[in-house]
Short mmCIF file of C-alpha atoms in Angstrom, two decimals:
data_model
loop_
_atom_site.label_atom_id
_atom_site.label_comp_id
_atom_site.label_asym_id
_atom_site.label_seq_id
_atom_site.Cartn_x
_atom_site.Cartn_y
_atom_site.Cartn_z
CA UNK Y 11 58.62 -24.72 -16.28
CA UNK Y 12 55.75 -27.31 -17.00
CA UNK Y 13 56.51 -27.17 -20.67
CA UNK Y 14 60.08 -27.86 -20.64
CA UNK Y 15 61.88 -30.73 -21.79
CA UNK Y 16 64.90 -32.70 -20.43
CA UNK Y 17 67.22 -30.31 -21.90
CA UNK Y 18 65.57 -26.85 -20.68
CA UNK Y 19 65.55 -28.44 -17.05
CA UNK Y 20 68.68 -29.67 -17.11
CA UNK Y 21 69.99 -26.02 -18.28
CA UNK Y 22 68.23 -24.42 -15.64
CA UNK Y 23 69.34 -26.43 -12.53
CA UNK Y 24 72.87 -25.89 -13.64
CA UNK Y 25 72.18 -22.69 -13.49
CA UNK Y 26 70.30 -22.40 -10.47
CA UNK Y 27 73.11 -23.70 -8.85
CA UNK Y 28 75.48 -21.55 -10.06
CA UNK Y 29 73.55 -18.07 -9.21
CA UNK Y 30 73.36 -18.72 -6.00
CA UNK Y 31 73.62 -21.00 -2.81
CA UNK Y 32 70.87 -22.99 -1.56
CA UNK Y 33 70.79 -21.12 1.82
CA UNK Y 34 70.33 -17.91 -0.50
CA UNK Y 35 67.52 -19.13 -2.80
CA UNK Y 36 65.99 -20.16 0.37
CA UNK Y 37 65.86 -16.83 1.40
CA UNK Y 38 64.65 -15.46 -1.77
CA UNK Y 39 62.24 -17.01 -2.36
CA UNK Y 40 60.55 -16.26 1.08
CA UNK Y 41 61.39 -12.75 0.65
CA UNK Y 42 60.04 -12.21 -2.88
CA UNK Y 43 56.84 -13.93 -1.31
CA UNK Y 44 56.73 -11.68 1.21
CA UNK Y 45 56.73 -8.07 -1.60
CA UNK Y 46 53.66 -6.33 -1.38
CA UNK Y 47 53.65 -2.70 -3.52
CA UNK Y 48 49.79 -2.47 -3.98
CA UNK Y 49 50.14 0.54 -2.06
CA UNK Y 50 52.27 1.97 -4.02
CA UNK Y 51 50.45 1.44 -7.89
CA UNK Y 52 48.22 4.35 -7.80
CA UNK Y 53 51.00 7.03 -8.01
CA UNK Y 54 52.37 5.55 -10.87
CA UNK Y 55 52.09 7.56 -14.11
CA UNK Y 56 54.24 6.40 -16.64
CA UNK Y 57 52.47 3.99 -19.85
CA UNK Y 58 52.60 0.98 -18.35
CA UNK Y 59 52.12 -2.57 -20.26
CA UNK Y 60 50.89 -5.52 -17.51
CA UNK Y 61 52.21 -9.21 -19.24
CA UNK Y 62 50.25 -12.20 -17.51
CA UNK Y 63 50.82 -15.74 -19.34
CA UNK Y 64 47.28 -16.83 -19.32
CA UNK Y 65 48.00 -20.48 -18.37
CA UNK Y 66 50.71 -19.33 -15.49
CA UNK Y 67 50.79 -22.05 -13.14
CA UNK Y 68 52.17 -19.96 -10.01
CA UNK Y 69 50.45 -17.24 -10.65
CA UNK Y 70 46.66 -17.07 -11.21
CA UNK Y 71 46.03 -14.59 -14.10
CA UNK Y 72 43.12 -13.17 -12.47
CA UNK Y 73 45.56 -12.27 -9.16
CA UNK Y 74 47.55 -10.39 -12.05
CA UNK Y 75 44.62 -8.33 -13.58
CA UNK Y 76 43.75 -7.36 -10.03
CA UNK Y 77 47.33 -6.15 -9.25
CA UNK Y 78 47.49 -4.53 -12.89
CA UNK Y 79 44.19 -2.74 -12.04
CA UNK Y 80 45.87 -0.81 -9.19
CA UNK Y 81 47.53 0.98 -11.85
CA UNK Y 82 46.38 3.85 -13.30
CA UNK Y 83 45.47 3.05 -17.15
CA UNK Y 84 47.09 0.46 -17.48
CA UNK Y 85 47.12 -1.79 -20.70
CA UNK Y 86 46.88 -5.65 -19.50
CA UNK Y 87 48.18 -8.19 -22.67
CA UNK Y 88 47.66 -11.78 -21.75
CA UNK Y 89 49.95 -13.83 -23.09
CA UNK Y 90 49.25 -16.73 -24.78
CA UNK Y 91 51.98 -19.32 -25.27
CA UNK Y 92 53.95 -20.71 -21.98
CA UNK Y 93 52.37 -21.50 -18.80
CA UNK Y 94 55.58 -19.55 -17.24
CA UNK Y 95 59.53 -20.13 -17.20
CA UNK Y 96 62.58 -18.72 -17.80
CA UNK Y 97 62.83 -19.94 -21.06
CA UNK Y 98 60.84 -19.31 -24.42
CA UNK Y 99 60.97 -20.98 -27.43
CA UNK Y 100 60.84 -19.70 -31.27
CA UNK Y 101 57.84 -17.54 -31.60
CA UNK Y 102 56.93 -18.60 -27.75
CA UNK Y 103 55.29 -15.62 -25.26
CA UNK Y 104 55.66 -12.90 -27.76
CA UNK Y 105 51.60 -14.06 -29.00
CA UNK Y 106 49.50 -12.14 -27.35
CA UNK Y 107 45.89 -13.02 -26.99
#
């Protein structure tokens, strides 16, 4: 959350800690890294909508228009405010580019 002040962070720890146990973010987090459904975007058929922040920090937006590609007309909107996090400001990530 690069573009978070004292008060954001602060809010967020807290409730880090309270989802969860360290042991179990641990474990999330190297499972979520570990997700791979490429294989499984070409059956999709449903209108789908790909949202990439275009400054993400984690995630490389061009990683995200190659995923969103897999997908069967899909409709990629970059978003424009936020470089990711779980929190947006007033008339934040809803810009689109």
């Amino acid at each position: 959350m690069p573009d978070a002040g004292p008060y954001e962070l602060a809010w967020f720890d807290a409730f880090q800690r309270l989802a969860t146990s360290p042991g179990n973010a641990a474990r999330f987090q190297g499972a979520f890294g570990e997700i791979d459904m490429r294989d499984r975007l070409g059956p999709v058929r449903a209108p789908t909508i790909a949202l990439h922040f275009k400054d993400d920090m984690r995630i490389p937006p061009d990683m995200g228009r190659a995923l969103a590609s897999g997908i069967p007309d899909v409709q990629v909107a970059p978003l424009v405010r936020g470089r990711r996090g779980a929190t947006l400001s007033a008339g934040g990530a809803d810009d689109r580019a």
